[in-house]
Coordinates of C-alpha atoms in Angstrom, one line a residue:
Chain S
X1 CA -172.0 -72.6 166.4
X2 CA -169.6 -69.6 167.2
X3 CA -169.8 -68.2 164.0
X4 CA -173.0 -68.6 163.6
X5 CA -173.8 -66.3 166.1
X6 CA -172.1 -63.5 164.4
X7 CA -172.4 -60.7 163.0
X8 CA -171.3 -61.9 159.7
X9 CA -173.8 -65.8 159.8
X10 CA -176.5 -64.5 161.4
X11 CA -176.8 -62.0 158.4
X12 CA -176.5 -64.6 155.9
X13 CA -179.6 -66.4 157.5
X14 CA -181.8 -63.3 157.2
X15 CA -180.4 -62.9 153.4
X16 CA -180.6 -66.3 152.8
X17 CA -184.7 -66.5 154.0
X18 CA -184.8 -63.3 152.1
X19 CA -183.4 -64.7 148.6
X20 CA -185.2 -68.3 149.5
X21 CA -188.6 -66.7 150.0
X22 CA -188.8 -64.7 146.8
X23 CA -187.4 -67.9 144.8
X24 CA -189.8 -70.5 146.2
X25 CA -192.6 -67.9 145.5
X26 CA -192.2 -67.4 141.8
X27 CA -193.5 -69.9 139.9
X28 CA -190.0 -71.2 138.1
X29 CA -187.9 -70.5 140.4
X30 CA -187.0 -73.6 143.0
X31 CA -185.3 -74.3 146.2
X32 CA -182.3 -75.9 144.2
X33 CA -182.1 -73.2 141.3
X34 CA -182.0 -70.6 144.6
X35 CA -179.0 -73.1 145.8
X36 CA -176.9 -73.6 142.9
X37 CA -177.4 -69.4 142.3
X38 CA -175.7 -68.9 145.8
X39 CA -172.7 -71.6 144.7
X40 CA -169.8 -69.4 143.3
X41 CA -171.2 -66.7 146.6
X42 CA -170.4 -70.0 149.2
X43 CA -167.0 -71.1 147.8
X44 CA -165.4 -67.8 148.8
X45 CA -167.4 -68.2 152.0
X46 CA -166.8 -69.8 155.6
X47 CA -168.8 -72.9 155.2
X48 CA -170.3 -71.7 159.2
X49 CA -171.3 -68.8 156.9
X50 CA -172.6 -70.7 154.0
X51 CA -174.2 -73.2 154.9
X52 CA -176.3 -71.9 156.9
X53 CA -177.5 -69.5 154.3
X54 CA -178.8 -72.4 152.3
X55 CA -180.4 -74.2 154.6
X56 CA -182.0 -70.9 154.9
X57 CA -182.7 -70.3 151.4
X58 CA -184.0 -74.4 151.6
X59 CA -186.7 -73.9 154.2
X60 CA -188.4 -70.8 153.7
X61 CA -188.7 -71.2 150.1
X62 CA -190.6 -74.3 150.4
X63 CA -193.0 -72.4 152.4
X64 CA -192.8 -69.7 150.4
X65 CA -194.2 -72.4 147.2
X66 CA -197.2 -72.2 148.9
X67 CA -197.8 -68.0 148.3
X68 CA -198.0 -69.0 144.7
X69 CA -201.3 -71.6 145.1
X70 CA -202.5 -69.0 147.9
X71 CA -202.4 -66.4 145.4
X72 CA -203.2 -67.8 142.2
X73 CA -203.2 -71.8 142.3
X74 CA -199.8 -71.7 140.7
X75 CA -197.8 -74.0 143.3
X76 CA -194.2 -72.9 143.6
X77 CA -193.0 -76.2 144.1
X78 CA -193.9 -79.4 143.5
X79 CA -194.8 -79.7 148.0
X80 CA -197.1 -77.3 147.5
X81 CA -199.0 -79.1 144.8
X82 CA -199.9 -82.0 146.3
X83 CA -202.5 -78.9 148.5
X84 CA -203.1 -76.8 146.0
X85 CA -205.9 -77.0 145.7
X86 CA -206.9 -77.0 149.7
X87 CA -204.8 -73.3 149.7
X88 CA -206.5 -72.0 146.9
X89 CA -210.3 -72.5 148.6
X90 CA -208.5 -71.9 152.2
X91 CA -207.2 -68.2 151.2
X92 CA -211.0 -67.4 149.4
X93 CA -212.9 -68.3 152.0
X94 CA -210.9 -67.5 155.5
X95 CA -207.4 -64.8 154.0
X96 CA -204.5 -65.2 152.7
X97 CA -203.0 -64.5 155.1
X98 CA -204.9 -67.0 157.9
X99 CA -203.7 -69.7 155.1
X100 CA -200.6 -69.0 154.7
X101 CA -200.3 -68.9 159.0
X102 CA -201.5 -71.8 158.5
X103 CA -198.7 -73.0 156.3
X104 CA -195.7 -71.9 158.0
X105 CA -196.7 -72.6 161.6
X106 CA -197.3 -76.1 160.5
X107 CA -193.7 -76.0 158.7
X108 CA -192.3 -74.6 161.2
X109 CA -193.0 -77.3 163.3
X110 CA -192.5 -79.8 161.1
X111 CA -189.1 -78.1 160.5
X112 CA -188.4 -78.8 164.1
X113 CA -189.1 -81.6 164.8
X114 CA -187.5 -83.1 161.4
X115 CA -184.1 -81.2 163.4
X116 CA -184.8 -82.9 166.5
X117 CA -184.7 -85.6 164.8
X118 CA -181.5 -85.0 163.1
X119 CA -180.0 -84.1 166.5
X120 CA -181.0 -87.5 168.3
X121 CA -180.5 -89.5 164.8
X122 CA -178.1 -88.6 162.3
X123 CA -176.6 -91.8 162.3
X124 CA -179.3 -94.0 163.7
X125 CA -181.7 -93.0 160.5
X126 CA -178.5 -92.9 158.5
X127 CA -177.9 -96.5 158.4
X128 CA -181.7 -97.5 158.2
X129 CA -182.0 -95.3 155.2
X130 CA -178.3 -96.9 153.8
X131 CA -179.4 -100.6 153.6
X132 CA -183.2 -99.4 151.0
X133 CA -182.5 -101.0 147.9
X134 CA -184.7 -100.1 144.5
X135 CA -187.2 -102.9 145.8
X136 CA -188.6 -100.9 148.5
X137 CA -187.8 -97.7 146.6
X138 CA -190.5 -98.9 144.0
X139 CA -193.1 -99.1 146.9
X140 CA -192.4 -95.7 148.7
X141 CA -193.3 -94.9 144.9
X142 CA -195.9 -96.9 144.6
X143 CA -197.9 -96.4 148.3
X144 CA -197.4 -92.8 146.7
X145 CA -199.5 -93.6 143.8
X146 CA -202.0 -95.2 145.7
X147 CA -202.6 -92.4 147.7
X148 CA -202.4 -89.9 145.5
X149 CA -205.4 -91.9 143.6
X150 CA -207.5 -92.5 146.6
X151 CA -206.8 -88.3 148.2
X152 CA -208.8 -86.8 145.0
X153 CA -211.8 -86.6 146.8
X154 CA -213.8 -87.1 143.4
X155 CA -213.7 -90.4 140.7
X156 CA -210.9 -93.1 141.7
X157 CA -211.3 -93.2 137.4
X158 CA -210.4 -89.5 136.4
X159 CA -207.4 -89.9 139.4
X160 CA -206.2 -92.9 137.6
X161 CA -206.3 -91.4 134.2
X162 CA -204.3 -88.4 135.7
X163 CA -202.3 -90.0 137.5
X164 CA -201.1 -92.6 134.6
X165 CA -201.0 -88.8 132.1
X166 CA -198.1 -87.8 134.5
X167 CA -196.4 -91.1 134.5
X168 CA -196.9 -91.2 131.1
X169 CA -194.9 -87.6 130.6
X170 CA -192.7 -88.8 132.7
X171 CA -191.2 -91.5 130.0
X172 CA -190.2 -88.7 127.4
X173 CA -187.0 -88.8 126.9
X174 CA -184.1 -91.2 127.4
X175 CA -185.0 -94.2 128.9
X176 CA -183.6 -95.3 132.1
X177 CA -182.8 -98.8 131.2
X178 CA -181.0 -98.9 127.8
X179 CA -180.8 -95.2 127.7
X180 CA -183.4 -95.3 124.3
X181 CA -185.4 -92.2 123.7
X182 CA -189.2 -91.8 123.7
X183 CA -191.7 -90.0 122.3
X184 CA -189.9 -87.0 122.0
X185 CA -190.7 -87.1 117.8
X186 CA -187.4 -85.8 116.7
X187 CA -187.1 -83.1 119.3
X188 CA -184.0 -82.4 120.6
X189 CA -185.3 -80.6 123.5
X190 CA -187.5 -83.3 124.2
X191 CA -184.9 -86.3 124.8
X192 CA -183.9 -83.7 128.0
X193 CA -187.7 -84.9 129.1
X194 CA -190.4 -83.0 130.1
X195 CA -189.2 -80.6 133.4
X196 CA -191.8 -81.4 135.4
X197 CA -191.7 -77.6 136.8
X198 CA -192.5 -75.8 133.1
X199 CA -194.8 -78.5 132.8
X200 CA -196.7 -77.1 136.7
X201 CA -196.5 -73.7 135.1
X202 CA -199.1 -74.4 132.7
X203 CA -201.0 -77.0 134.7
X204 CA -202.0 -74.7 137.3
X205 CA -200.9 -71.1 136.4
X206 CA -202.0 -70.8 132.2
X207 CA -204.7 -73.5 132.1
X208 CA -206.1 -71.0 134.8
X209 CA -205.9 -67.7 132.3
X210 CA -206.6 -70.6 130.5
X211 CA -209.8 -71.4 132.6
X212 CA -211.6 -67.7 132.6
X213 CA -210.4 -67.1 129.1
X214 CA -212.4 -69.3 128.6
X215 CA -216.0 -67.8 131.1
X216 CA -215.2 -64.7 130.0
X217 CA -216.2 -63.3 132.8
X218 CA -212.8 -61.9 135.3
X219 CA -213.7 -58.4 136.3
X220 CA -214.7 -59.3 140.1
X221 CA -212.2 -58.8 142.7
X222 CA -211.9 -61.8 145.6
X223 CA -213.6 -61.3 148.5
X224 CA -212.1 -62.1 151.7
X225 CA -213.2 -63.8 154.7
X226 CA -210.8 -62.5 157.0
X227 CA -210.4 -58.2 155.9
X228 CA -211.4 -56.9 160.0
X229 CA -209.4 -59.7 161.4
X230 CA -205.5 -57.9 163.0
X231 CA -203.3 -59.7 160.8
X232 CA -200.9 -61.3 163.3
X233 CA -204.3 -62.4 164.7
X234 CA -205.5 -64.1 161.9
X235 CA -201.3 -66.1 160.8
X236 CA -199.9 -66.7 164.2
X237 CA -202.7 -67.2 166.6
X238 CA -205.8 -69.2 165.0
X239 CA -203.4 -71.3 162.9
X240 CA -201.3 -72.0 166.1
X241 CA -204.7 -72.3 167.9
X242 CA -205.7 -75.3 165.4
X243 CA -202.3 -77.0 165.1
X244 CA -202.8 -77.3 169.3
X245 CA -206.0 -79.2 168.2
X246 CA -204.4 -81.0 165.4
X247 CA -201.7 -81.8 166.9
X248 CA -201.2 -85.3 166.6
X249 CA -202.2 -84.7 162.2
X250 CA -198.8 -82.7 162.6
X251 CA -196.6 -84.9 164.3
X252 CA -197.5 -87.8 162.2
X253 CA -197.1 -86.0 159.1
X254 CA -194.2 -84.9 160.5
X255 CA -192.8 -88.7 161.0
X256 CA -193.7 -89.2 157.7
X257 CA -191.4 -86.1 156.3
X258 CA -188.8 -87.7 158.0
X259 CA -189.1 -91.9 156.9
X260 CA -189.7 -90.9 153.1
X261 CA -186.8 -86.7 153.3
X262 CA -184.4 -88.9 154.6
X263 CA -184.3 -91.9 151.8
X264 CA -182.0 -90.1 148.6
X265 CA -183.3 -88.9 145.9
X266 CA -187.5 -88.7 147.3
X267 CA -187.4 -85.4 149.0
X268 CA -189.9 -82.7 150.3
X269 CA -191.9 -83.3 147.0
X270 CA -192.7 -87.5 148.3
X271 CA -192.9 -86.2 151.4
X272 CA -195.4 -83.8 151.0
X273 CA -197.2 -86.1 148.5
X274 CA -197.2 -88.9 150.8
X275 CA -198.6 -87.0 153.5
X276 CA -201.4 -85.2 152.0
X277 CA -203.0 -88.1 150.4
X278 CA -202.8 -90.2 153.6
X279 CA -204.6 -87.5 155.2
X280 CA -207.1 -86.7 152.8
X281 CA -208.3 -90.6 152.9
X282 CA -207.9 -90.3 156.1
X283 CA -210.7 -87.2 156.7
X284 CA -214.7 -87.6 156.6
X285 CA -215.7 -86.3 153.9
X286 CA -217.5 -83.0 154.5
X287 CA -215.0 -82.2 157.9
X288 CA -215.2 -78.8 158.8
X289 CA -211.2 -78.1 159.0
X290 CA -210.7 -80.9 155.1
X291 CA -209.0 -78.1 153.1
X292 CA -206.6 -76.7 156.9
X293 CA -206.0 -80.8 157.5
X294 CA -204.9 -81.0 154.5
X295 CA -202.6 -77.7 154.6
X296 CA -201.1 -78.5 157.9
X297 CA -200.5 -82.5 156.1
X298 CA -198.0 -81.3 153.6
X299 CA -196.6 -78.1 155.4
X300 CA -195.3 -80.0 158.7
X301 CA -193.9 -82.7 156.3
X302 CA -192.2 -80.6 153.6
X303 CA -189.6 -79.0 155.9
X304 CA -189.7 -82.3 158.3
X305 CA -188.0 -83.4 154.9
X306 CA -186.4 -80.7 154.0
X307 CA -184.2 -81.5 157.7
X308 CA -184.0 -85.2 157.5
X309 CA -182.4 -85.4 153.7
X310 CA -179.7 -83.7 155.5
X311 CA -179.5 -86.5 157.8
X312 CA -177.6 -89.1 154.7
X313 CA -176.4 -86.2 153.7
X314 CA -174.2 -85.5 156.7
X315 CA -174.0 -89.3 158.0
X316 CA -173.0 -90.7 155.1
X317 CA -172.6 -87.9 152.1
X318 CA -175.7 -89.2 149.8
X319 CA -177.4 -86.5 148.7
X320 CA -180.8 -86.7 150.0
X321 CA -182.1 -84.5 147.3
X322 CA -181.3 -82.3 144.5
X323 CA -179.5 -79.2 147.6
X324 CA -177.7 -81.8 149.7
X325 CA -176.0 -82.0 146.3
X326 CA -175.4 -79.0 146.2
X327 CA -174.1 -78.8 149.7
X328 CA -171.8 -82.2 149.3
X329 CA -170.0 -80.8 146.4
X330 CA -169.6 -77.4 149.0
X331 CA -168.7 -79.7 151.7
X332 CA -165.6 -81.2 149.4
X333 CA -164.0 -77.8 148.1
X334 CA -163.7 -77.3 151.4
X335 CA -161.6 -80.5 152.5
X336 CA -164.7 -81.6 154.6
X337 CA -165.4 -85.2 154.0
X338 CA -169.2 -86.2 155.2
X339 CA -170.0 -89.5 157.4
X340 CA -169.2 -90.1 160.8
X341 CA -165.9 -89.6 160.8
X342 CA -167.5 -85.4 160.2
X343 CA -169.8 -85.6 164.2
X344 CA -165.7 -86.2 165.1
X345 CA -163.3 -83.6 163.4
X346 CA -166.2 -80.8 162.9
X347 CA -168.5 -81.0 165.6
X348 CA -168.2 -77.0 165.5
X349 CA -169.9 -76.8 161.6
X350 CA -172.5 -79.7 162.7
X351 CA -173.8 -77.4 166.0
X352 CA -174.5 -74.4 163.5
X353 CA -176.4 -77.1 161.2
X354 CA -178.5 -77.9 163.8
X355 CA -179.2 -74.5 165.1
X356 CA -179.4 -72.9 161.9
X357 CA -182.4 -75.2 161.6
X358 CA -183.9 -73.8 164.2
X359 CA -183.9 -70.3 164.0
X360 CA -184.3 -71.5 160.5
X361 CA -188.2 -72.7 161.7
X362 CA -189.3 -70.6 165.1
X363 CA -187.7 -67.2 163.8
X364 CA -187.4 -67.2 159.6
X365 CA -190.6 -69.1 158.4
X366 CA -192.8 -67.1 160.9
X367 CA -190.4 -63.5 159.9
X368 CA -190.7 -64.4 156.3
X369 CA -194.0 -65.6 156.3
X370 CA -195.6 -63.2 157.6
X371 CA -194.2 -61.1 155.0
X372 CA -194.7 -62.8 152.4
X373 CA -198.6 -62.8 153.5
X374 CA -199.1 -59.5 154.0
X375 CA -197.8 -59.1 150.9
X376 CA -200.3 -62.0 148.9
X377 CA -203.5 -60.5 150.5
X378 CA -202.7 -56.9 148.7
X379 CA -202.1 -59.4 145.2
X380 CA -204.8 -61.0 146.3
X381 CA -207.1 -58.1 145.8
X382 CA -206.2 -57.4 143.1
X383 CA -208.7 -57.1 140.3
X384 CA -208.8 -60.4 138.9
X385 CA -208.2 -59.6 135.0
X386 CA -205.0 -57.2 135.7
X387 CA -204.1 -60.2 138.7
X388 CA -204.4 -63.1 136.0
X389 CA -202.6 -60.9 132.7
X390 CA -200.0 -60.3 135.3
X391 CA -199.9 -64.6 135.8
X392 CA -200.4 -65.1 132.2
X393 CA -196.3 -63.0 132.1
X394 CA -194.7 -64.8 134.7
X395 CA -195.5 -68.0 133.0
X396 CA -194.0 -67.3 129.9
X397 CA -190.6 -65.5 132.5
X398 CA -190.7 -68.1 134.8
X399 CA -190.6 -71.3 131.8
X400 CA -187.7 -69.9 129.9
X401 CA -185.8 -68.8 132.6
X402 CA -186.1 -72.7 133.6
X403 CA -183.5 -72.9 130.3
X404 CA -183.3 -70.1 129.1
X405 CA -185.3 -72.0 125.8
X406 CA -188.2 -70.9 124.2
X407 CA -189.6 -74.7 123.6
X408 CA -189.9 -74.2 127.4
X409 CA -192.9 -71.2 126.5
X410 CA -194.3 -74.1 124.3
X411 CA -194.6 -77.3 126.6
X412 CA -195.1 -74.8 128.9
X413 CA -198.1 -73.4 126.7
X414 CA -199.5 -76.9 126.0
X415 CA -199.4 -78.3 129.2
X416 CA -202.2 -74.8 130.3
X417 CA -203.9 -76.4 127.2
X418 CA -204.3 -79.6 128.2
X419 CA -205.1 -79.2 131.5
X420 CA -207.7 -77.2 130.5
X421 CA -209.1 -80.0 128.8
X422 CA -208.8 -82.2 131.9
X423 CA -210.8 -79.1 134.5
X424 CA -213.2 -79.6 131.2
X425 CA -213.4 -83.5 132.0
X426 CA -213.4 -83.4 135.9
X427 CA -209.8 -84.5 135.7
X428 CA -207.8 -83.5 138.6
X429 CA -204.4 -81.4 138.1
X430 CA -202.3 -82.4 141.0
X431 CA -202.4 -86.5 140.3
X432 CA -200.4 -85.0 136.4
X433 CA -197.8 -83.4 139.2
X434 CA -197.6 -86.7 141.2
X435 CA -197.2 -89.2 138.1
X436 CA -193.7 -86.8 136.9
X437 CA -192.8 -86.4 140.4
X438 CA -192.9 -90.2 141.2
X439 CA -192.8 -92.0 137.2
X440 CA -189.1 -91.7 136.9
X441 CA -188.3 -93.1 141.1
X442 CA -191.1 -96.1 139.3
X443 CA -189.7 -97.0 136.3
X444 CA -186.0 -96.6 137.1
X445 CA -186.2 -98.5 140.7
X446 CA -188.2 -101.6 138.9
X447 CA -186.2 -102.2 136.1
X448 CA -183.0 -102.2 138.5
X449 CA -185.3 -104.4 140.6
X450 CA -186.2 -106.7 138.1
X451 CA -183.0 -107.3 136.9
X452 CA -181.4 -107.9 139.6
X453 CA -183.8 -110.3 140.7
X454 CA -183.7 -112.5 137.0
X455 CA -187.8 -111.5 136.2
X456 CA -188.3 -113.9 139.7
X457 CA -191.8 -110.8 140.3
X458 CA -191.2 -112.3 144.1
X459 CA -188.4 -111.0 144.8
X460 CA -190.6 -107.9 145.8
X461 CA -192.2 -108.8 148.5
X462 CA -188.6 -111.0 149.9
X463 CA -187.1 -108.1 152.0
X464 CA -189.3 -107.3 154.9
X465 CA -189.1 -103.8 154.8
X466 CA -191.0 -104.1 151.2
X467 CA -193.2 -106.5 152.1
X468 CA -194.1 -103.6 155.5
X469 CA -194.2 -100.9 152.6
X470 CA -196.2 -103.3 150.6
X471 CA -198.9 -104.0 153.8
X472 CA -198.9 -99.8 154.2
X473 CA -199.9 -100.2 150.3
X474 CA -202.8 -102.0 151.0
X475 CA -203.7 -100.6 154.1
X476 CA -204.1 -96.8 151.8
X477 CA -206.4 -99.0 149.0
X478 CA -208.1 -100.3 151.6
X479 CA -208.8 -96.8 153.9
X480 CA -209.3 -95.4 150.4
X481 CA -212.1 -97.5 149.0
X482 CA -213.7 -97.1 152.3
X483 CA -213.8 -93.9 152.2
X484 CA -215.6 -93.4 148.2
X485 CA -217.7 -96.4 149.5
X486 CA -218.8 -92.9 152.2
X487 CA -218.6 -91.0 150.3
X488 CA -220.7 -92.5 148.3
X489 CA -223.4 -93.2 150.6
X490 CA -222.8 -89.5 152.2
X491 CA -226.2 -88.2 151.8
X492 CA -225.9 -85.1 149.2
X493 CA -225.2 -81.6 150.5
X494 CA -227.9 -79.1 150.5
X495 CA -228.7 -77.1 147.4
Chain F
X1 CA -222.3 -78.2 131.8
X2 CA -221.5 -78.9 135.3
X3 CA -222.4 -82.3 136.5
X4 CA -223.4 -85.0 135.1
X5 CA -222.7 -85.1 131.1
X6 CA -222.2 -88.5 129.8
X7 CA -221.8 -86.8 126.4
X8 CA -218.3 -85.6 127.8
X9 CA -217.7 -88.6 129.5
X10 CA -217.9 -91.1 127.2
X11 CA -216.0 -88.6 125.1
X12 CA -213.5 -88.5 127.6
X13 CA -213.3 -92.1 127.6
X14 CA -212.7 -92.4 123.9
X15 CA -209.9 -90.5 123.6
X16 CA -208.3 -92.0 127.0
X17 CA -208.7 -95.8 125.5
X18 CA -207.3 -94.3 121.5
X19 CA -204.5 -92.7 123.5
X20 CA -203.8 -96.0 125.5
X21 CA -203.7 -97.8 121.3
X22 CA -201.6 -94.4 120.8
X23 CA -199.1 -95.4 123.5
X24 CA -199.1 -98.9 122.8
X25 CA -198.0 -98.6 118.8
X26 CA -195.0 -96.2 119.8
X27 CA -193.9 -98.8 121.8
X28 CA -194.0 -101.5 119.8
X29 CA -190.5 -99.5 118.1
X30 CA -188.9 -99.0 121.3
X31 CA -185.8 -102.3 122.2
X32 CA -186.0 -105.3 124.0
X33 CA -183.2 -106.2 126.8
X34 CA -180.3 -108.7 125.5
X35 CA -181.7 -111.0 127.6
X36 CA -184.8 -111.0 125.1
X37 CA -187.3 -108.9 128.1
X38 CA -188.7 -105.9 127.5
X39 CA -186.8 -102.8 128.3
X40 CA -187.7 -98.9 127.6
X41 CA -191.2 -100.4 125.9
X42 CA -192.4 -102.1 129.7
X43 CA -192.6 -98.8 131.2
X44 CA -195.0 -97.4 129.1
X45 CA -196.8 -100.2 127.8
X46 CA -198.0 -100.9 132.1
X47 CA -199.6 -97.5 131.2
X48 CA -201.1 -97.7 128.6
X49 CA -203.0 -100.7 129.9
X50 CA -204.0 -98.3 132.6
X51 CA -205.1 -96.0 130.8
X52 CA -207.0 -98.6 128.6
X53 CA -208.2 -99.7 131.6
X54 CA -209.1 -96.5 133.2
X55 CA -210.8 -95.4 129.7
X56 CA -213.2 -97.8 129.1
X57 CA -214.5 -97.3 132.3
X58 CA -215.7 -94.1 132.1
X59 CA -216.4 -95.1 128.4
X60 CA -218.6 -97.5 130.1
X61 CA -219.8 -95.9 133.6
X62 CA -220.5 -92.7 130.9
X63 CA -224.9 -93.0 131.6
X64 CA -224.6 -93.3 135.1
X65 CA -224.6 -90.5 137.8
X66 CA -221.8 -88.2 138.3
X67 CA -221.1 -86.3 141.4
X68 CA -218.0 -83.8 141.2
X69 CA -219.0 -80.4 139.7
X70 CA -216.9 -80.2 135.9
X71 CA -215.9 -76.2 134.7
X72 CA -218.8 -74.0 134.2
X73 CA -219.4 -72.2 131.4
X74 CA -219.0 -70.5 129.3
X75 CA -220.1 -66.5 129.8
X76 CA -222.5 -64.7 128.1
X77 CA -220.0 -65.4 124.7
X78 CA -220.9 -68.1 124.7
X79 CA -218.3 -71.6 124.8
X80 CA -217.3 -70.0 120.3
X81 CA -216.1 -67.3 122.7
X82 CA -214.3 -69.2 125.0
X83 CA -212.1 -71.1 122.3
X84 CA -211.6 -68.4 120.5
X85 CA -210.4 -66.4 122.9
X86 CA -208.1 -69.5 124.5
X87 CA -206.6 -70.0 121.0
X88 CA -206.1 -66.4 120.1
X89 CA -203.4 -66.4 123.2
X90 CA -202.4 -69.9 122.7
X91 CA -200.9 -68.8 119.0
X92 CA -199.7 -65.6 120.8
X93 CA -197.0 -67.7 123.5
X94 CA -196.2 -70.6 120.1
X95 CA -195.3 -67.1 118.3
X96 CA -192.9 -65.4 121.0
X97 CA -190.6 -67.4 120.1
X98 CA -190.0 -65.5 116.7
X99 CA -191.7 -62.6 118.4
X100 CA -189.2 -62.6 120.9
X101 CA -186.5 -62.4 118.5
X102 CA -187.5 -59.5 116.2
X103 CA -189.2 -57.5 118.8
X104 CA -187.3 -58.6 122.8
X105 CA -188.7 -60.1 125.8
X106 CA -190.4 -57.3 127.1
X107 CA -192.2 -55.7 124.1
X108 CA -192.9 -59.8 123.9
X109 CA -194.7 -60.4 127.7
X110 CA -196.3 -57.4 127.1
X111 CA -198.1 -57.8 124.3
X112 CA -199.1 -61.1 125.6
X113 CA -199.9 -59.5 128.9
X114 CA -202.0 -56.9 127.5
X115 CA -203.9 -59.7 124.9
X116 CA -204.9 -61.4 128.3
X117 CA -205.7 -58.4 130.0
X118 CA -208.5 -56.6 126.6
X119 CA -209.9 -60.7 126.1
X120 CA -210.6 -60.7 130.3
X121 CA -212.4 -56.4 129.5
X122 CA -209.9 -54.8 131.4
X123 CA -210.2 -51.2 130.5
X124 CA -206.9 -50.4 127.9
X125 CA -205.4 -48.3 129.6
X126 CA -205.9 -50.0 132.9
X127 CA -204.6 -53.1 130.8
X128 CA -201.5 -51.8 129.1
X129 CA -200.2 -49.7 132.7
X130 CA -200.1 -53.5 134.3
X131 CA -199.1 -54.9 131.1
X132 CA -196.1 -52.9 130.1
X133 CA -195.4 -52.6 134.5
X134 CA -196.1 -56.2 135.3
X135 CA -193.6 -57.1 133.0
X136 CA -190.7 -54.6 133.8
X137 CA -191.2 -55.7 137.6
X138 CA -190.7 -59.4 136.4
X139 CA -187.7 -58.6 134.4
X140 CA -186.0 -56.4 136.9
X141 CA -186.0 -58.7 139.9
X142 CA -185.9 -61.8 137.9
X143 CA -182.5 -60.3 136.1
X144 CA -181.2 -57.8 138.9
X145 CA -182.9 -58.9 142.2
X146 CA -182.7 -63.0 142.2
X147 CA -179.6 -63.6 139.4
X148 CA -181.1 -64.9 136.4
X149 CA -180.7 -64.6 132.8
X150 CA -183.6 -64.2 130.7

C-alpha cells in the first residue's frame, strides 16, 4: 500500500482515471484498447504503480461509456448498451448532469460492493467459478437472452427478431467447432467476424444521424430540465437520495454483477445486460422512476463486475475478461505468479489493488464523473444539426480506429442503415448488441457441452448449478409473461 | 407512420421469413461433424427457425392493433427527400476508402461531416467550421492525446 500512497502511485491513479474517461466516452475506444495501449508503459513501471493505473483505467472507462449514451445515444461500451435508451431519455427529461450522476453513483457503489467481496471472499468465490463448466455457461447465456427479450418493454416478437439478428451476426466468420468459415461472402475481413463495437457505433450512432436526415429537421436545440439546478446537487445529492430509496435494487444489481463478472469470459458486458433486463422485467409499466431504476441497475452491476473479474485472475490465474488477461500477462512479465500463493507472497501488492479499487470507486468515479457530466451538459446543448455532423465524423473515425481498416467504415455504415430500417419497423436495437455479445458464448458452450455429453441433451439438466440457472430462466420467462400481460391490460395513457 | 401500420408489420414479417430461408439455404453448404452430427450449420439453423417463427408471427398478427410507437414520418420534404438524404450520406461513406487515399484523412472526414451538416440545414459557414474543427479535434485527440494511430 505504501507504493500506492507514494506520489507516483497517486499520479498513476489520477492519470489512469483521466485516460480511462476519455477512452470510455469516445465511441469505438474501449477499456481493453486503453489498457492494451498502456501495456508497453506498464512493463517499465513497478507493478504497485502500473496495476492500480490499469484498475483506474478500466473502472472509469466502463462508467464513461455512459457519456456517449447521454449525449448522442451512442453507448461507449457494450455494457452501456444495456440501458442506452434510458440514459438518452433521462438526459433529455432530467438533464445530463443528473443522469450521469446517477450512473456514476451507481457505478461507485457497485464498485465498492464488488471490492468488498473481492477482499473477503476472493479465493472461495474463485473456486465456485472454477467449477463452472460449459453447461453452466450455456445456461448463463440463455438466462441473459431470455431476460433481454422481455426487457425491451415492447413486442416480445420484435425483441426476439432483434436478438436473433444479433445472434446471426455473431455467426459471421470462423465457427468455433470445426473452424469452418461462415457467412463471409468471400471477404477476408469478415472471416474474423463482425466486431461488435463497430456494429454498435453503426447501430446507435450512425442510425441516429440517418434518422435525423430522414426527418429533415434537426435544427432544434435540446431544452434541458435542470438548467437552473446547481450541478453539484444534480450530480451528487439527488442521485444519492434516489439510490438510498432504491438501495435494495442497487445491492441486488451489484450482486448480479459480481456473480456474472467473476465468470471467465462473461464480464461487465453480460453482467450489465442481465441486471438491467431483470430490473426492466420486474418493474411496473409506467413507473415514474423506470429509467432511473434501469440506469442504477446497469451502472451498479457493471462496475461490480469490473472488480469481480479480478477474483479468478488473482486467485486462480484465470482471466475474467480481456483487461484481466492483459493484467495476467503483466504479472508474468514481472515474475509474479497468480493463484492462492499470491495472497502469501505478494500481500502488499494485493492490498494495493484492493485500496485502488476503493479509491477508484469512491474518489475517481465521482471526480471524473462530475467533470465528464459538465462537459456532456455543454455538448448536449449544441445545435442538433452541428452535433450530428460531429457525431457522423466520430462514427467514421471510431469505426476506422478499431483495426485501421476502411472496411470497418462500410460495416459501420451498413449497420447504421440496418438499424434505421429496424427503427422504422419499431424493432429494438439494444437486443441486437445483446445477441452479438452472447452469441459466441452460447454457441461455443452449447457445442462443447453436446460433444462432451455425446449429444445427450439431458446432460444440460443434470448438474445442480445448471439446473438452478435453468430454474432462474424459467422464473424470468414467467415474470416476463406477467409483465407483458400487465402492460397489455393496463389502460392506455392519456393523449 | 407512428403507431399501428399493418403494411409495415406485414413487410417486416415477410422480410424476416425470407431472411430465415436464406440463412437455412446458406447453412446447407456447411460441413457436418465427423460423427455425422450437425456442426457449423446447427447454430445458424436454430437461428433460422427462430427467425421463421417470429417472422410468421409478425406476418399473421399484422392486422392486430400495434401499441408501440415507431419512427415519426419524414419532415416537410417527405419520404423521398428523406431517403435521398440518407442515400447521399451512405454513398459518401461507401466512397470513404477511395476518397481518403486520394484526399487524405482529415479532408475526407471533414467533407463527410460538412455534407451531413448541410443536409441537416446548417448554415454553410457554421457547418464548415464545425466540420473542420470537429475533425481536427477528433484527429488530434486520437493520435496525439490517446496514442491511437489513424
